[in-house]
JSON list of C-alpha atoms in Angstrom, two decimals:
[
{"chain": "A", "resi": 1, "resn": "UNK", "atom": "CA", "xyz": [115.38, 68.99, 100.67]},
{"chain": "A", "resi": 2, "resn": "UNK", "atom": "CA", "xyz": [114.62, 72.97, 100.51]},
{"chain": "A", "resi": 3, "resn": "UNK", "atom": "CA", "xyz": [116.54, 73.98, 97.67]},
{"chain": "A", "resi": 4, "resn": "UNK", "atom": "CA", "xyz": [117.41, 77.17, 94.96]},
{"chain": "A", "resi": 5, "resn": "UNK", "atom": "CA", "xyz": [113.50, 76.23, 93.47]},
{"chain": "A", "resi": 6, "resn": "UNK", "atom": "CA", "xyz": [111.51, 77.00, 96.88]},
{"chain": "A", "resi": 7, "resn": "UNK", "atom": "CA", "xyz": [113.69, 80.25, 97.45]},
{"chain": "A", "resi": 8, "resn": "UNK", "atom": "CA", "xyz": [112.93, 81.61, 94.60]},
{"chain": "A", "resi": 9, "resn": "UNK", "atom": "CA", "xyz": [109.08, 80.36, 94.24]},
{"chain": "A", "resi": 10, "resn": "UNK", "atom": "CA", "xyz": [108.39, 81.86, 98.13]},
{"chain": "A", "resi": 11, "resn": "UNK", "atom": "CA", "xyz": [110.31, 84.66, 96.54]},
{"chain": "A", "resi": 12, "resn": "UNK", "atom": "CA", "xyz": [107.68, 85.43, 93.67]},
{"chain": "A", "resi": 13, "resn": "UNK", "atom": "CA", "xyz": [105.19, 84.53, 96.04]},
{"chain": "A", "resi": 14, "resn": "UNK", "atom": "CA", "xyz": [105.89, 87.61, 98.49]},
{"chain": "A", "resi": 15, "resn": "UNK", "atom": "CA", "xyz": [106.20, 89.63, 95.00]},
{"chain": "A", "resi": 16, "resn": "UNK", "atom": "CA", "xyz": [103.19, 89.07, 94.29]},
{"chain": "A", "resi": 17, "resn": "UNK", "atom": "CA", "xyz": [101.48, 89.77, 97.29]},
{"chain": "A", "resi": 18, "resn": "UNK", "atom": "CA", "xyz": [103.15, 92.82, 97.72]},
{"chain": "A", "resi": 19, "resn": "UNK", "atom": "CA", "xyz": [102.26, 93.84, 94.03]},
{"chain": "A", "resi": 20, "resn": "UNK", "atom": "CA", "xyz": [99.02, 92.53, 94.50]},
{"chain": "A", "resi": 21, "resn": "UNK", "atom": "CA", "xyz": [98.38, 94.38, 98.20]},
{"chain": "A", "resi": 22, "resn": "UNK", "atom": "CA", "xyz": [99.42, 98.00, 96.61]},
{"chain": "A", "resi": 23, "resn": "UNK", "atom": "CA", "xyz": [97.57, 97.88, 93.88]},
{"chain": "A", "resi": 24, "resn": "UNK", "atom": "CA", "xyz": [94.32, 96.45, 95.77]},
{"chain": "A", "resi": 25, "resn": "UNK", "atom": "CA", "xyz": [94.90, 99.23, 98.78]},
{"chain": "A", "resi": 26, "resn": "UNK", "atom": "CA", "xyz": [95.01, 102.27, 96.07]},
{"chain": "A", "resi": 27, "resn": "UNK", "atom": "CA", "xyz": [91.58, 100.36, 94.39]},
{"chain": "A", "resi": 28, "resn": "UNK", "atom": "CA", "xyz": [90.14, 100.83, 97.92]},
{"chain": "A", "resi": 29, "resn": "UNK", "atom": "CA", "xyz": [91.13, 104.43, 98.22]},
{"chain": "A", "resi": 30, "resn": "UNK", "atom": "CA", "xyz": [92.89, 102.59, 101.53]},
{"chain": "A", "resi": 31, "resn": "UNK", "atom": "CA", "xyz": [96.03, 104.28, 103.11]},
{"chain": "A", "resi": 32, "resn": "UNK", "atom": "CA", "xyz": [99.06, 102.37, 104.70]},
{"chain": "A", "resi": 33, "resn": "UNK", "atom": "CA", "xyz": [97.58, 103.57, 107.92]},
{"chain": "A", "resi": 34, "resn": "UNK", "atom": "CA", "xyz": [94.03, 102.37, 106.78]},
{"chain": "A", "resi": 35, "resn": "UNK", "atom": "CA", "xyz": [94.89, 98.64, 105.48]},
{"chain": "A", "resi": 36, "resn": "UNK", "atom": "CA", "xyz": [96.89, 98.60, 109.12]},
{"chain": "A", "resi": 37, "resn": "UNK", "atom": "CA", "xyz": [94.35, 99.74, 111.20]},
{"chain": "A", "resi": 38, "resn": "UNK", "atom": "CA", "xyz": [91.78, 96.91, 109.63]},
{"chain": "A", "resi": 39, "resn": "UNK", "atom": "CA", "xyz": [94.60, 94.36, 110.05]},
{"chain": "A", "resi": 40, "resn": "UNK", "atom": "CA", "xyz": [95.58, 94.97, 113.78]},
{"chain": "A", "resi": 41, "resn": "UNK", "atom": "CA", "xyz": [92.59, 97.83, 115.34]},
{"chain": "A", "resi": 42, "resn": "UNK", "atom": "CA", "xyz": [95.40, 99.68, 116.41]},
{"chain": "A", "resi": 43, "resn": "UNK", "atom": "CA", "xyz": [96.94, 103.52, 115.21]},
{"chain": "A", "resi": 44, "resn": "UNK", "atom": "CA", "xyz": [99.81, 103.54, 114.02]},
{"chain": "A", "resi": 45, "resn": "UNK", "atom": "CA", "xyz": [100.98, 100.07, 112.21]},
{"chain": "A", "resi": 46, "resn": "UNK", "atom": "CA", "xyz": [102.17, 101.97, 108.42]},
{"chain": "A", "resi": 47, "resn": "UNK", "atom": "CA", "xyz": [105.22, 100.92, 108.75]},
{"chain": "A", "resi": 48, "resn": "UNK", "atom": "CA", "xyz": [104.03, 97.36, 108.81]},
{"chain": "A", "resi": 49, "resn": "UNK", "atom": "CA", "xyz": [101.99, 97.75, 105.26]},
{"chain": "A", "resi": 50, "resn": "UNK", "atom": "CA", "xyz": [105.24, 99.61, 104.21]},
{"chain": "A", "resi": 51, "resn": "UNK", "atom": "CA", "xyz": [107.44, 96.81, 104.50]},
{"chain": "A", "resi": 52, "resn": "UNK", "atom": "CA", "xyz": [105.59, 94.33, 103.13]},
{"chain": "A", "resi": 53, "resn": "UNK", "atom": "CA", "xyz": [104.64, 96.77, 99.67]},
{"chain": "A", "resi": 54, "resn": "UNK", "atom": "CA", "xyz": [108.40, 98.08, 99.59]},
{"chain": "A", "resi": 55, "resn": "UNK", "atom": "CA", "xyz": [109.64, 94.45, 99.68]},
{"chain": "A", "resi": 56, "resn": "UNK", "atom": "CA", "xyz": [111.40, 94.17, 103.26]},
{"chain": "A", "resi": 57, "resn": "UNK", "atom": "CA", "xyz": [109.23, 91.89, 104.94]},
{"chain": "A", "resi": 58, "resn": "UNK", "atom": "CA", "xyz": [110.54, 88.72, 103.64]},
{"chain": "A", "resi": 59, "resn": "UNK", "atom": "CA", "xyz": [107.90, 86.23, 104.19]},
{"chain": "A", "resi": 60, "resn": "UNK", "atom": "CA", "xyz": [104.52, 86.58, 105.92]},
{"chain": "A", "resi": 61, "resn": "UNK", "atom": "CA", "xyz": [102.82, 83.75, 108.01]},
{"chain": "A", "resi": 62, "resn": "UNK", "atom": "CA", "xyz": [99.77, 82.14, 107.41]},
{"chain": "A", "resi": 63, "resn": "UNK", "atom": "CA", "xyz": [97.94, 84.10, 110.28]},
{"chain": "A", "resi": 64, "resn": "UNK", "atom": "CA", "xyz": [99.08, 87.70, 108.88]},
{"chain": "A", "resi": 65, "resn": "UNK", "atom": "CA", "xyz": [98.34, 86.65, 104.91]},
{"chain": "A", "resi": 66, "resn": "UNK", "atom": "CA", "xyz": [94.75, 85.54, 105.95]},
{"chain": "A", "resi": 67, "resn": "UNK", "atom": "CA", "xyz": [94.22, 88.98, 107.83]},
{"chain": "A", "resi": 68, "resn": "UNK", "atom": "CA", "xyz": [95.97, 91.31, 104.94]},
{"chain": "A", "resi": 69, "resn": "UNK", "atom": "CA", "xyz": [93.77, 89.46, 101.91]},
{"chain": "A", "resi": 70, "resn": "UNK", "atom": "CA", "xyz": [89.99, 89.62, 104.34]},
{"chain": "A", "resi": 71, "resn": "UNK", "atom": "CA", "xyz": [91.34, 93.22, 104.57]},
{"chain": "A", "resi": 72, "resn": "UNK", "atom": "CA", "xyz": [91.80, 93.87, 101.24]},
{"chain": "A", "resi": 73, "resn": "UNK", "atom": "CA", "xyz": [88.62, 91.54, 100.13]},
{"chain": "A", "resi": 74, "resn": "UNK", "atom": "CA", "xyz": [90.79, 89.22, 98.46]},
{"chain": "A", "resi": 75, "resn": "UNK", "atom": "CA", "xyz": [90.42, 85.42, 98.53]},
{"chain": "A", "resi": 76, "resn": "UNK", "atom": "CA", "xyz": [93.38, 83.10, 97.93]},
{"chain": "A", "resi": 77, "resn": "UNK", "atom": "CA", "xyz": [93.30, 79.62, 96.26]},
{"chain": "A", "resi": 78, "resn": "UNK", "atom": "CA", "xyz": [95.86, 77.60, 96.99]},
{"chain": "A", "resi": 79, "resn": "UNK", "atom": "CA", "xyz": [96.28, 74.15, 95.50]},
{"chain": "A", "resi": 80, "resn": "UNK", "atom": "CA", "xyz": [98.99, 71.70, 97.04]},
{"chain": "A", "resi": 81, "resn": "UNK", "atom": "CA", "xyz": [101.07, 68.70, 94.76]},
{"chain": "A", "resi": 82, "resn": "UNK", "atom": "CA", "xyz": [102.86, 65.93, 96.11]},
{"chain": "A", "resi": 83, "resn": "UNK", "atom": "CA", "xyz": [106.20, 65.91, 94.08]}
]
């Protein structure tokens, strides 16, 4: 069953992505408005960098993590248990 463990693991998951994506975007010399504009190709999209760096985006899917980390050159390993 999802329990109190996988709230709070998906919970420092999305922390550290969003720590992660700030500190990668300044590396960059990338703006909000930059890191969204490589993600979507459209003007405008800040807001959507803003919420997930400022915490208010509470999960991303798999589709929008892949996009965010090619954008910010980042590759994620992932490594799966059966418990």
């Amino acid at each position: 069953t999802y329990n109190e463990g996988n709230i709070e693991a998906e919970a420092n998951l999305m922390e550290e992505i969003r720590t992660v994506c700030k500190e990668r975007r300044t590396q960059l010399g990338l703006s909000q408005e930059d890191l969204a504009y490589l993600i979507t190709g459209k003007e405008g999209r800040h807001g959507y960098i803003n919420r997930i760096e400022n915490g208010v985006t509470k999960g991303l899917n798999v589709r929008s993590l892949s996009r965010l980390l090619k954008a910010l050159r980042i590759e994620m390993k992932l490594t799966l248990e059966i418990i």
